[in-house]
PDB file of C-alpha atoms in Angstrom:
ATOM      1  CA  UNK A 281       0.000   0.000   0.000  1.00 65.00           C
ATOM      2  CA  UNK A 282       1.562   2.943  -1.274  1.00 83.00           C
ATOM      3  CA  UNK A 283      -0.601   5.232   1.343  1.00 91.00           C
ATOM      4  CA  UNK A 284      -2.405   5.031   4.991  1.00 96.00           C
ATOM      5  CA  UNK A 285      -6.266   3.974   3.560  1.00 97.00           C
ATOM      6  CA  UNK A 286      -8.592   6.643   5.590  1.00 97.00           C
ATOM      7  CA  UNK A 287     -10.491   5.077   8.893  1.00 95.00           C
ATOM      8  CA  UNK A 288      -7.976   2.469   9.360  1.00 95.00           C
ATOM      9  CA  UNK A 289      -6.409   3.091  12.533  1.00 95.00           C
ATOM     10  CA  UNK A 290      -3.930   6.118  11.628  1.00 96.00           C
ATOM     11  CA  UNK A 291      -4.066   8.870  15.112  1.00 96.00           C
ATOM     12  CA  UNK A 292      -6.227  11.382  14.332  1.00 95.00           C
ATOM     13  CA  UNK A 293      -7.336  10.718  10.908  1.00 98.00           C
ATOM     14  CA  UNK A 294     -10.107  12.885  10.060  1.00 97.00           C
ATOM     15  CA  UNK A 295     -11.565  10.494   7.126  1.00 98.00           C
ATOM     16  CA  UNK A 296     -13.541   7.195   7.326  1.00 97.00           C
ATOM     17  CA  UNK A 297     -13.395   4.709   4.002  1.00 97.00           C
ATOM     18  CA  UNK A 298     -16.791   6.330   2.844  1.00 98.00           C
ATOM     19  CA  UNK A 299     -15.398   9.698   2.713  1.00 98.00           C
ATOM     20  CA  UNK A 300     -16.026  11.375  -0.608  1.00 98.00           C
ATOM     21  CA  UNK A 301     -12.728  12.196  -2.841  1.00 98.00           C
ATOM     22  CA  UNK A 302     -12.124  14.770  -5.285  1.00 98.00           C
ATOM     23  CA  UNK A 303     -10.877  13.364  -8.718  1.00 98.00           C
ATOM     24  CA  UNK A 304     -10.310  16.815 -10.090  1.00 98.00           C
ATOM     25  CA  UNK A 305     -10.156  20.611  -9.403  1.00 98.00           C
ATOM     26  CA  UNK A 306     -14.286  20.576  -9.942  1.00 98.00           C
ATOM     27  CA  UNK A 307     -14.551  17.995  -7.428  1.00 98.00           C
ATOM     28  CA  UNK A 308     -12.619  19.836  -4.779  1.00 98.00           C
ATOM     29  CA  UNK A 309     -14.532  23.258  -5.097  1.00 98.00           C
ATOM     30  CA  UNK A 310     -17.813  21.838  -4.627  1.00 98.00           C
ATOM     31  CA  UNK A 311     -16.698  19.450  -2.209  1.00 98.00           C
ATOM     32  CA  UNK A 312     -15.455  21.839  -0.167  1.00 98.00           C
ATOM     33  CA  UNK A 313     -17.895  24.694  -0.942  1.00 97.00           C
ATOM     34  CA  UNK A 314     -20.784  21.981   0.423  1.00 98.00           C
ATOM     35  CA  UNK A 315     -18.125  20.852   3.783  1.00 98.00           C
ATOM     36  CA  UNK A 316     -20.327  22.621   6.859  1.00 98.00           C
ATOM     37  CA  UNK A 317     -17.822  21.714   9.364  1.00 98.00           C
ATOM     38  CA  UNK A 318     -14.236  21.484   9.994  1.00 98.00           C
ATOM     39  CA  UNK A 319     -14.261  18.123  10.950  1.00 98.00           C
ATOM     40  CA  UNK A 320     -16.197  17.327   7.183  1.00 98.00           C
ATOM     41  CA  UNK A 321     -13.475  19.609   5.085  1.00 98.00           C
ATOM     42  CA  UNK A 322     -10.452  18.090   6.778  1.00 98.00           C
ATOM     43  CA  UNK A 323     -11.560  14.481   6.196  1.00 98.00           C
ATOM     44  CA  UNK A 324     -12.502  15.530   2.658  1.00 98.00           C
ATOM     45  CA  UNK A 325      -8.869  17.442   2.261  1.00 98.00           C
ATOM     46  CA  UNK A 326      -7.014  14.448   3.601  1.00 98.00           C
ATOM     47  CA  UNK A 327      -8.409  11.430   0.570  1.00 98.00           C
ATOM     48  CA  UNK A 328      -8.145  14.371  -2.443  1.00 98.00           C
ATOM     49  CA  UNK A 329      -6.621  13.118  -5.610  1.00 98.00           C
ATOM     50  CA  UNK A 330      -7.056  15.880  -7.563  1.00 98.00           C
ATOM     51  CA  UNK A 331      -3.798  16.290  -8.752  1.00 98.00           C
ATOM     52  CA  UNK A 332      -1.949  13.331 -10.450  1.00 98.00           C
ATOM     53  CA  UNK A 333       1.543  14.896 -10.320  1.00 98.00           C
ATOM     54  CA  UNK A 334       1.601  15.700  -6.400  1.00 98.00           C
ATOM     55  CA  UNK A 335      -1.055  11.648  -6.031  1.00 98.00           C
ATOM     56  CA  UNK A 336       2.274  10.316  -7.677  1.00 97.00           C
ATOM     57  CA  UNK A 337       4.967  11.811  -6.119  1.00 97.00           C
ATOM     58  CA  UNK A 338       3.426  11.456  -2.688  1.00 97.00           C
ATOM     59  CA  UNK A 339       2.922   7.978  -2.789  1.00 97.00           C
ATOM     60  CA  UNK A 340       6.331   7.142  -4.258  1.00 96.00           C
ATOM     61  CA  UNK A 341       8.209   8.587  -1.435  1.00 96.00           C
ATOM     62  CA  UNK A 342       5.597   6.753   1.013  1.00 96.00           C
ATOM     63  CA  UNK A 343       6.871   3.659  -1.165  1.00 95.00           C
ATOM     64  CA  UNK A 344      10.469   4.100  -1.634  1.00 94.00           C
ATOM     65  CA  UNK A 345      11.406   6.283   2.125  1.00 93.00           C
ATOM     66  CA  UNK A 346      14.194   7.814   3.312  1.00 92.00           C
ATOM     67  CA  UNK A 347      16.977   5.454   4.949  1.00 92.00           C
ATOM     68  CA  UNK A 348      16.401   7.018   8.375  1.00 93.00           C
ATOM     69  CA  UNK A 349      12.817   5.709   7.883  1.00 94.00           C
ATOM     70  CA  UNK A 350      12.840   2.877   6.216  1.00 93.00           C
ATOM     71  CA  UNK A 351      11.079   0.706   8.619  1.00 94.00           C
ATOM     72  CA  UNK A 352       8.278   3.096   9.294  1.00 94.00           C
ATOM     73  CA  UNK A 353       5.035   3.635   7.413  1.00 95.00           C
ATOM     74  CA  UNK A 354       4.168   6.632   5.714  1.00 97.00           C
ATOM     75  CA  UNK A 355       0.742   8.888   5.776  1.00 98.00           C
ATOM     76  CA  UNK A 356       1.323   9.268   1.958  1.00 98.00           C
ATOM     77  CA  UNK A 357      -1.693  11.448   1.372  1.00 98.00           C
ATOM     78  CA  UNK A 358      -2.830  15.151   1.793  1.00 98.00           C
ATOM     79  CA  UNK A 359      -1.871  16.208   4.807  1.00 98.00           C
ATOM     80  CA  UNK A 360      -5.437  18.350   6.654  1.00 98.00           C
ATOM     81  CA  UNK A 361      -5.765  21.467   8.738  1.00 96.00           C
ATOM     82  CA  UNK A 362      -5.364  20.905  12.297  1.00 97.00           C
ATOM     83  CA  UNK A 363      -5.606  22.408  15.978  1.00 97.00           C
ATOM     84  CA  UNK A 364      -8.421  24.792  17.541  1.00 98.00           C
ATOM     85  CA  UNK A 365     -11.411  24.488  15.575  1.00 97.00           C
ATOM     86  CA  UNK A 366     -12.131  28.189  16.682  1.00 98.00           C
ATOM     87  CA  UNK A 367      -8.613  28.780  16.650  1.00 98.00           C
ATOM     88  CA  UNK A 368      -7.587  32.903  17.861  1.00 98.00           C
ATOM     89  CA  UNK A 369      -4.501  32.490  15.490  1.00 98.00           C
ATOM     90  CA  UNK A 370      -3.881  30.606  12.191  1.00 98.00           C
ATOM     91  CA  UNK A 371      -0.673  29.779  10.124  1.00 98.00           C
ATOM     92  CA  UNK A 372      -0.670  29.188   6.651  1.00 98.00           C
ATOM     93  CA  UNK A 373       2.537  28.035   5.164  1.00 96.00           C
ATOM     94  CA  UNK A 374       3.300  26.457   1.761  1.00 94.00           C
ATOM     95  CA  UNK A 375       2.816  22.386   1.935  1.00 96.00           C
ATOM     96  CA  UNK A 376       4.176  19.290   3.436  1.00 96.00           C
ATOM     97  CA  UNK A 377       7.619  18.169   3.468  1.00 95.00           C
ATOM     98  CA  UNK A 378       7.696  15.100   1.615  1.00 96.00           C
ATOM     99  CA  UNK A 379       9.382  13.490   4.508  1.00 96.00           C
ATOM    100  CA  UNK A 380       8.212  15.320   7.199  1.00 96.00           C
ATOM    101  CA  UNK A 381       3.830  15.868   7.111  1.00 97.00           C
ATOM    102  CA  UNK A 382       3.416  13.626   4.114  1.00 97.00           C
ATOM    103  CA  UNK A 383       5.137  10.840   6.626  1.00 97.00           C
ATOM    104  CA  UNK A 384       4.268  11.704   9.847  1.00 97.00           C
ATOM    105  CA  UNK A 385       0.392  12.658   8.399  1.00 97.00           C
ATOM    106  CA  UNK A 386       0.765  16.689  10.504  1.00 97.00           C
ATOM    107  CA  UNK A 387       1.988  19.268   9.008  1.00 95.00           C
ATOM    108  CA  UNK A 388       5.389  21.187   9.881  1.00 93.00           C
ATOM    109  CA  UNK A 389       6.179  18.118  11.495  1.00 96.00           C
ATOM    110  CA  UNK A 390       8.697  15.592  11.368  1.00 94.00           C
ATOM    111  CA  UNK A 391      11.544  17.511   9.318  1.00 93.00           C
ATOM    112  CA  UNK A 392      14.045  20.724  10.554  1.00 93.00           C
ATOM    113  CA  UNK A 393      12.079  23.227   9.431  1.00 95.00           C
ATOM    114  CA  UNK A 394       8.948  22.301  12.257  1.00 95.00           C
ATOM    115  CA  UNK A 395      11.407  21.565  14.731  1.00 96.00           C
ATOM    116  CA  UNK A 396      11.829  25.238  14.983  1.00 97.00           C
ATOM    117  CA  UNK A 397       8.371  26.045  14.629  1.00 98.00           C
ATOM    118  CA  UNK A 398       7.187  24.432  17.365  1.00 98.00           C
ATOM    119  CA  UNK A 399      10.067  25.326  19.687  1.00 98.00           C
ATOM    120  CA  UNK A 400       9.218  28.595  18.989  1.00 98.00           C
ATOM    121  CA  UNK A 401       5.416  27.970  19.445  1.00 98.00           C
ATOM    122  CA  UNK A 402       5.551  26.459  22.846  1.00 98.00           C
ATOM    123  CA  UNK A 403       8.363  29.470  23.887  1.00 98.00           C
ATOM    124  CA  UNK A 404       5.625  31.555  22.934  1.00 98.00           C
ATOM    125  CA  UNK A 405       3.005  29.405  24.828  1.00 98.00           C
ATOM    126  CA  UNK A 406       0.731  28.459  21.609  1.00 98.00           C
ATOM    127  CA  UNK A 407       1.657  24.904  21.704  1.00 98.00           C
ATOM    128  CA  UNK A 408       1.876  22.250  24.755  1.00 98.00           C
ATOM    129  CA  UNK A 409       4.966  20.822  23.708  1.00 97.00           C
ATOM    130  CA  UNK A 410       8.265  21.679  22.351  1.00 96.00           C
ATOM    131  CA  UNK A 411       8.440  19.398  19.944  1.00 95.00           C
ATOM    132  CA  UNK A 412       5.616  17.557  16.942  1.00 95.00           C
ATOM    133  CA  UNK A 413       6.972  13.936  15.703  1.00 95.00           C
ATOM    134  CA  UNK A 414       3.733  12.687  14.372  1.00 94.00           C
ATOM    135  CA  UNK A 415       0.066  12.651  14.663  1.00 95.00           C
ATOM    136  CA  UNK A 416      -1.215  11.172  17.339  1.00 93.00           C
ATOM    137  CA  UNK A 417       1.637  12.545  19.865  1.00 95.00           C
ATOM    138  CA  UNK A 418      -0.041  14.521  22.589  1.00 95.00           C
ATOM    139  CA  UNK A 419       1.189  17.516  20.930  1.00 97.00           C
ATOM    140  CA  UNK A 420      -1.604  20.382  21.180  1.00 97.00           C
ATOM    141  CA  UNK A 421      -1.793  23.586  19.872  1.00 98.00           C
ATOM    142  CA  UNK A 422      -3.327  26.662  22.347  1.00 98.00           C
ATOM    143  CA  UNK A 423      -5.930  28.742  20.553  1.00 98.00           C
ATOM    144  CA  UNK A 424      -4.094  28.240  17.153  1.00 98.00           C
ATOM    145  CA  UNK A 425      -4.367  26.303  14.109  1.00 98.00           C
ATOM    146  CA  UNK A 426      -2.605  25.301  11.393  1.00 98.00           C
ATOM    147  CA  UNK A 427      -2.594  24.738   7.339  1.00 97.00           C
ATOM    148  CA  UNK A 428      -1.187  25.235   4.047  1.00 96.00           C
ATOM    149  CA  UNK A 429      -1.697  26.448   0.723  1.00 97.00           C
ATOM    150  CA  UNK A 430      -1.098  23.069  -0.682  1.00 98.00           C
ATOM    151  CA  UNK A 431      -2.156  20.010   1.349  1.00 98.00           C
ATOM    152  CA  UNK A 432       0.470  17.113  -0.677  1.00 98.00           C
ATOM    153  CA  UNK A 433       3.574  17.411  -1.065  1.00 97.00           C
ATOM    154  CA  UNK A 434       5.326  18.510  -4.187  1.00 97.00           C
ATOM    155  CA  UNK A 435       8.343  17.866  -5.677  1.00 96.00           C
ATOM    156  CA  UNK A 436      11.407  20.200  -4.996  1.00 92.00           C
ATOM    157  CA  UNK A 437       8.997  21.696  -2.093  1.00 89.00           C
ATOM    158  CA  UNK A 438       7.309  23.802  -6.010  1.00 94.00           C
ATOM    159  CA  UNK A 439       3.705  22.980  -6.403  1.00 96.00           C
ATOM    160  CA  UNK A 440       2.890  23.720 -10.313  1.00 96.00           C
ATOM    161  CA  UNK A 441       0.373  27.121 -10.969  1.00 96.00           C
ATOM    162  CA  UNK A 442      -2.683  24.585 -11.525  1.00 97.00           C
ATOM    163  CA  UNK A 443      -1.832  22.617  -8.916  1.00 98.00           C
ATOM    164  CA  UNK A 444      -1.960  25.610  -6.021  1.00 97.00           C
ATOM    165  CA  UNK A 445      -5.210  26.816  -8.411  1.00 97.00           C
ATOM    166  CA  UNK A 446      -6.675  23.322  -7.892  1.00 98.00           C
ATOM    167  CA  UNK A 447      -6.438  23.157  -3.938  1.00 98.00           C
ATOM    168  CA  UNK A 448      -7.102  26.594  -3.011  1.00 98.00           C
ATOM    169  CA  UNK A 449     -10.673  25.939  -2.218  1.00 98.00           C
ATOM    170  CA  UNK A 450      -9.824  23.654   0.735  1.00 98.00           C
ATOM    171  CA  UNK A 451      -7.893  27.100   2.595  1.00 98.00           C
ATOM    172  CA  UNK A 452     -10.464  29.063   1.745  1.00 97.00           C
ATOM    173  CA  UNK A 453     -13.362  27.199   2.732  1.00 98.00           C
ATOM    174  CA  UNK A 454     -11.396  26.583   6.008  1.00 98.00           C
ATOM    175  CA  UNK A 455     -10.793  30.298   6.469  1.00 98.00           C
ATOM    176  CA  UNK A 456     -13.913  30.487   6.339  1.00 97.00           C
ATOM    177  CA  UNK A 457     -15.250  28.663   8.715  1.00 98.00           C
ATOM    178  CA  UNK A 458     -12.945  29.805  11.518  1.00 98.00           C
ATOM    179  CA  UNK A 459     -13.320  33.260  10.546  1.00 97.00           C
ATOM    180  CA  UNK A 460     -15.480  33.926  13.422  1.00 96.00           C
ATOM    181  CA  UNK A 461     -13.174  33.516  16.143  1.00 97.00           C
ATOM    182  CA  UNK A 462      -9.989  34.593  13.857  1.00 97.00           C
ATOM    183  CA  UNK A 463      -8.111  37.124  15.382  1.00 97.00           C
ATOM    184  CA  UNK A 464      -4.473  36.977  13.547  1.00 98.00           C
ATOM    185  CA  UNK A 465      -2.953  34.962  10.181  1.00 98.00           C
ATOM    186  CA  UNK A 466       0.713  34.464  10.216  1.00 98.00           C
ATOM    187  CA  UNK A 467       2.062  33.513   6.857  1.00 98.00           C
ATOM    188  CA  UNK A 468       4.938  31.684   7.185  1.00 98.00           C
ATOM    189  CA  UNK A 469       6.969  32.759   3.734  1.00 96.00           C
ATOM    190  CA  UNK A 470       6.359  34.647   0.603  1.00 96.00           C
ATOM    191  CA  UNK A 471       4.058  32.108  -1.497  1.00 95.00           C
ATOM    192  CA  UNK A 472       1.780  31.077   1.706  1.00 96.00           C
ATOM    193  CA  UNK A 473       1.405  34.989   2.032  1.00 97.00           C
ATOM    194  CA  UNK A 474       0.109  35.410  -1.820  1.00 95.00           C
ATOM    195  CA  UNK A 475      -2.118  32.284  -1.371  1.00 95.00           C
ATOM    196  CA  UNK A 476      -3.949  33.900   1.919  1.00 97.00           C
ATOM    197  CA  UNK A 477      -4.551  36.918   0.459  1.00 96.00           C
ATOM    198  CA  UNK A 478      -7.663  35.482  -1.666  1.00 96.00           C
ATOM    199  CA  UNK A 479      -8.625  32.976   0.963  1.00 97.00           C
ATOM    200  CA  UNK A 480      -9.257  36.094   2.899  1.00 97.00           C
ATOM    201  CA  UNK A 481     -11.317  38.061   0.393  1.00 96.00           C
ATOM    202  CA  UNK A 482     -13.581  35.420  -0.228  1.00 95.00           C
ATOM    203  CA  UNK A 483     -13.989  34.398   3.561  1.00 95.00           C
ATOM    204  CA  UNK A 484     -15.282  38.153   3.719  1.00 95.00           C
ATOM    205  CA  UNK A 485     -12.330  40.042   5.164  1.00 96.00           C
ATOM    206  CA  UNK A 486     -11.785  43.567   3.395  1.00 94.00           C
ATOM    207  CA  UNK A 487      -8.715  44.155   2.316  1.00 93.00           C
ATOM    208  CA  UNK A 488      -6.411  46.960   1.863  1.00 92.00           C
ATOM    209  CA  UNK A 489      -4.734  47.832  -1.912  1.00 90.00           C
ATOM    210  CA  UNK A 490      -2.480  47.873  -2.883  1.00 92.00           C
ATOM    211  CA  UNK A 491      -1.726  44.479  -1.804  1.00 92.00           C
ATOM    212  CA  UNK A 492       1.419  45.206   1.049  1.00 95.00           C
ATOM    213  CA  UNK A 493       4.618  43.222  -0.013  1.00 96.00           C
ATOM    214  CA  UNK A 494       5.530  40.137   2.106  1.00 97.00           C
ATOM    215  CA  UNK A 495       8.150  40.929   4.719  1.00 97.00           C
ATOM    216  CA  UNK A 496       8.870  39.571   8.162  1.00 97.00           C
ATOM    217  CA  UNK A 497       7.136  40.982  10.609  1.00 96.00           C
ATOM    218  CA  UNK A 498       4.949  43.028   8.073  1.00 97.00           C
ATOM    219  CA  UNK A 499       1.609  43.986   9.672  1.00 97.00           C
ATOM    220  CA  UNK A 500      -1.776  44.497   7.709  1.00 97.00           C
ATOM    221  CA  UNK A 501      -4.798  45.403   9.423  1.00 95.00           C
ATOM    222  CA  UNK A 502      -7.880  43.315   8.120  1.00 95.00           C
ATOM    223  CA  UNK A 503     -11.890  43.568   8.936  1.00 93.00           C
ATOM    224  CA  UNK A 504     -14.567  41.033   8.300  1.00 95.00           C
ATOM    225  CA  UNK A 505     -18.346  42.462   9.934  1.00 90.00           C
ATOM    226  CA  UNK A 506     -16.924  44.993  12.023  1.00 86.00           C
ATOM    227  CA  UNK A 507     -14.625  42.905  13.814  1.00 90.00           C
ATOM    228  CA  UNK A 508     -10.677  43.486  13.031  1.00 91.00           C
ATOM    229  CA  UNK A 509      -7.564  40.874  12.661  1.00 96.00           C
ATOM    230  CA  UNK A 510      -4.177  41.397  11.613  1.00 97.00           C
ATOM    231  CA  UNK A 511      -1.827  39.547   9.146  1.00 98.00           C
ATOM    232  CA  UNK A 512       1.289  39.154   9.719  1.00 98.00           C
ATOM    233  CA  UNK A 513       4.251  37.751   7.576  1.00 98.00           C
ATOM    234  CA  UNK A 514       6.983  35.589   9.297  1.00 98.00           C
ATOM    235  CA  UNK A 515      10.351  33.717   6.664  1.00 97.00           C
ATOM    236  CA  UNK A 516       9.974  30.263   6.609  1.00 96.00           C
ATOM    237  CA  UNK A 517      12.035  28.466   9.221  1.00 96.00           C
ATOM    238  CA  UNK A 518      13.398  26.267   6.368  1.00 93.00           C
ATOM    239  CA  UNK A 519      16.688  24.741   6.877  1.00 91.00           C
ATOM    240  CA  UNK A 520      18.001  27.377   4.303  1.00 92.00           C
ATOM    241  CA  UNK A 521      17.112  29.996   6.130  1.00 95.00           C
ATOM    242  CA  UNK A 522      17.492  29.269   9.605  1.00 95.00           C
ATOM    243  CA  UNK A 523      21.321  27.911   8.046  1.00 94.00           C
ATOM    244  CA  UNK A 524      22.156  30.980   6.736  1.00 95.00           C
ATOM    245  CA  UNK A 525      20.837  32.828   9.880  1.00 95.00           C
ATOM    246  CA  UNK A 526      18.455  34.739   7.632  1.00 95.00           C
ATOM    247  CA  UNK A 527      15.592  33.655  10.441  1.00 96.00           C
ATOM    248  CA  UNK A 528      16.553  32.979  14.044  1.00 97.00           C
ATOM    249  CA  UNK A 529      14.803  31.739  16.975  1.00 97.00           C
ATOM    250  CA  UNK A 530      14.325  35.130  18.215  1.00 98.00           C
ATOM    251  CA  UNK A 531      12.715  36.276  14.984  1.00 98.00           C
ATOM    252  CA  UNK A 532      10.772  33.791  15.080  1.00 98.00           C
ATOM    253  CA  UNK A 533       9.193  34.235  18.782  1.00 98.00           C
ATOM    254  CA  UNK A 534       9.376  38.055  17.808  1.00 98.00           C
ATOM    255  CA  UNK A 535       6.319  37.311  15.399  1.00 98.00           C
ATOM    256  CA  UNK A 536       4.625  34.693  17.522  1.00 98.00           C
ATOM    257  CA  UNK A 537       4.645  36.778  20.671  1.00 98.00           C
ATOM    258  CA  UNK A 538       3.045  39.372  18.829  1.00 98.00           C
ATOM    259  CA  UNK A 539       0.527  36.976  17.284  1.00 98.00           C
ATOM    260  CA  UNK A 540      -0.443  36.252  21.057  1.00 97.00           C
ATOM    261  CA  UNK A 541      -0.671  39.750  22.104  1.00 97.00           C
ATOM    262  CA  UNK A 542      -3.185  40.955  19.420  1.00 97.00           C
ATOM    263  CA  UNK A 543      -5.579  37.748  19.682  1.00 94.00           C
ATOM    264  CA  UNK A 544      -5.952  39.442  22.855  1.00 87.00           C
ATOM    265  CA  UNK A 545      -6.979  42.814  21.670  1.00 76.00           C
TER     266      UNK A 545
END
């Protein structure tokens, strides 16, 4: 089996063998579109096969592995939203690492680059633990939740144009439906902050243009029905970065301390 078949066993897998998949980028808008609940979009994200480039390549590297995890068995399919379901804070990044969310089945974990992220996270007191090894874990985040732009993951970490078109429905139907308690977004890098932008504007937020460039620690003030959040842009902590000391832990709990102050506001 070249992937972990939904509803058989797997911690915290949102789908069940009858879940409905989407076969093509029609499939996913109007499944999504129709999900009501968070709980029905992330079982419905995590069985999609709506993209036969990123269906391939994620279920070869669940076949073939790394060496360091050669005995272990990998998710090998889209890797869902998770945390809060009325989440304060949420953090969009790009997609899975194809050794890190699409085998551990969470994303940011399981590879370098979430190793930092969730130090950072729990320094900043927005996760229980220090560090995310798989689903299932005990890991928690507090009043925070997390996705990305693309839920499988592509090769050379570069999802093709159609293939970001194709899943964009899934972020924006689940910025949607935790735009009532929403108080912050941090995009974590420049592509997750271009693929936010229209998940916003079509979950209702008004937005300011020009569209603001994507820095870190760039601020934009955002209002959906009177009520006000912020975005905020954060680099990636990807091992490039973090290597070449272009992001340190400090920058890092710089943005994330902020994030907690203004879900406060």
């Amino acid at each position: 089996m070249t992937f972990v078949p939904p509803g058989s066993g797997w911690p915290d897998d949102p789908a069940r063998p009858d879940t409905p998949v989407a076969n093509d980028p029609g499939e996913v808008e109007g499944l999504a579109s129709a999900s009501r609940t968070l709980a029905e979009l992330t079982a419905r994200q995590s069985v999609c096969r709506a993209c036969p480039r990123l269906v391939e390549w994620r279920e070869e590297v669940a076949t073939v592995r790394r060496r360091a995890f050669a005995t272990e068995t990998y998710w090998g399919r889209p890797v869902a939203g998770w945390g809060e379901d009325r989440p304060q804070i949420l953090i969009v990044g790009l997609a899975p690492a194809a050794h890190g969310g699409n085998r551990t089945g969470r994303i940011f974990t399981g590879d370098r680059s979430g190793d930092w992220l969730f130090a950072s996270l729990h320094r900043t007191g927005l996760a229980a633990r220090e560090t995310s090894v798989r689903a299932g874990d005990g890991q928690r985040l507090l009043g925070t939740r997390m996705a990305a732009a693309v839920r499988c993951a592509p090769p050379e970490n570069k999802p093709a144009p159609q293939e970001r078109a194709a899943c964009f429905p899934w972020l924006a139907r689940e910025v949607e439906l935790v735009a009532e308690s929403l108080r912050v977004v941090v995009a974590l890098g420049g592509f997750a902050w271009q693929a936010v932008w229209p998940a916003l504007r079509e979950a209702g937020y008004a937005l300011p243009r020009p569209r603001p460039a994507f820095g870190h620690g760039v601020e934009v003030e955002l209002s959906r029905g009177g009520t006000s959040a912020r975005l905020l842009g954060c680099y990636h902590p990807s091992q490039q970065n973090t290597f070449t000391g272009r992001v340190t832990a400090e920058m890092l709990d710089e943005v994330f301390t902020r994030a907690d102050v203004l879900r406060g506001l």
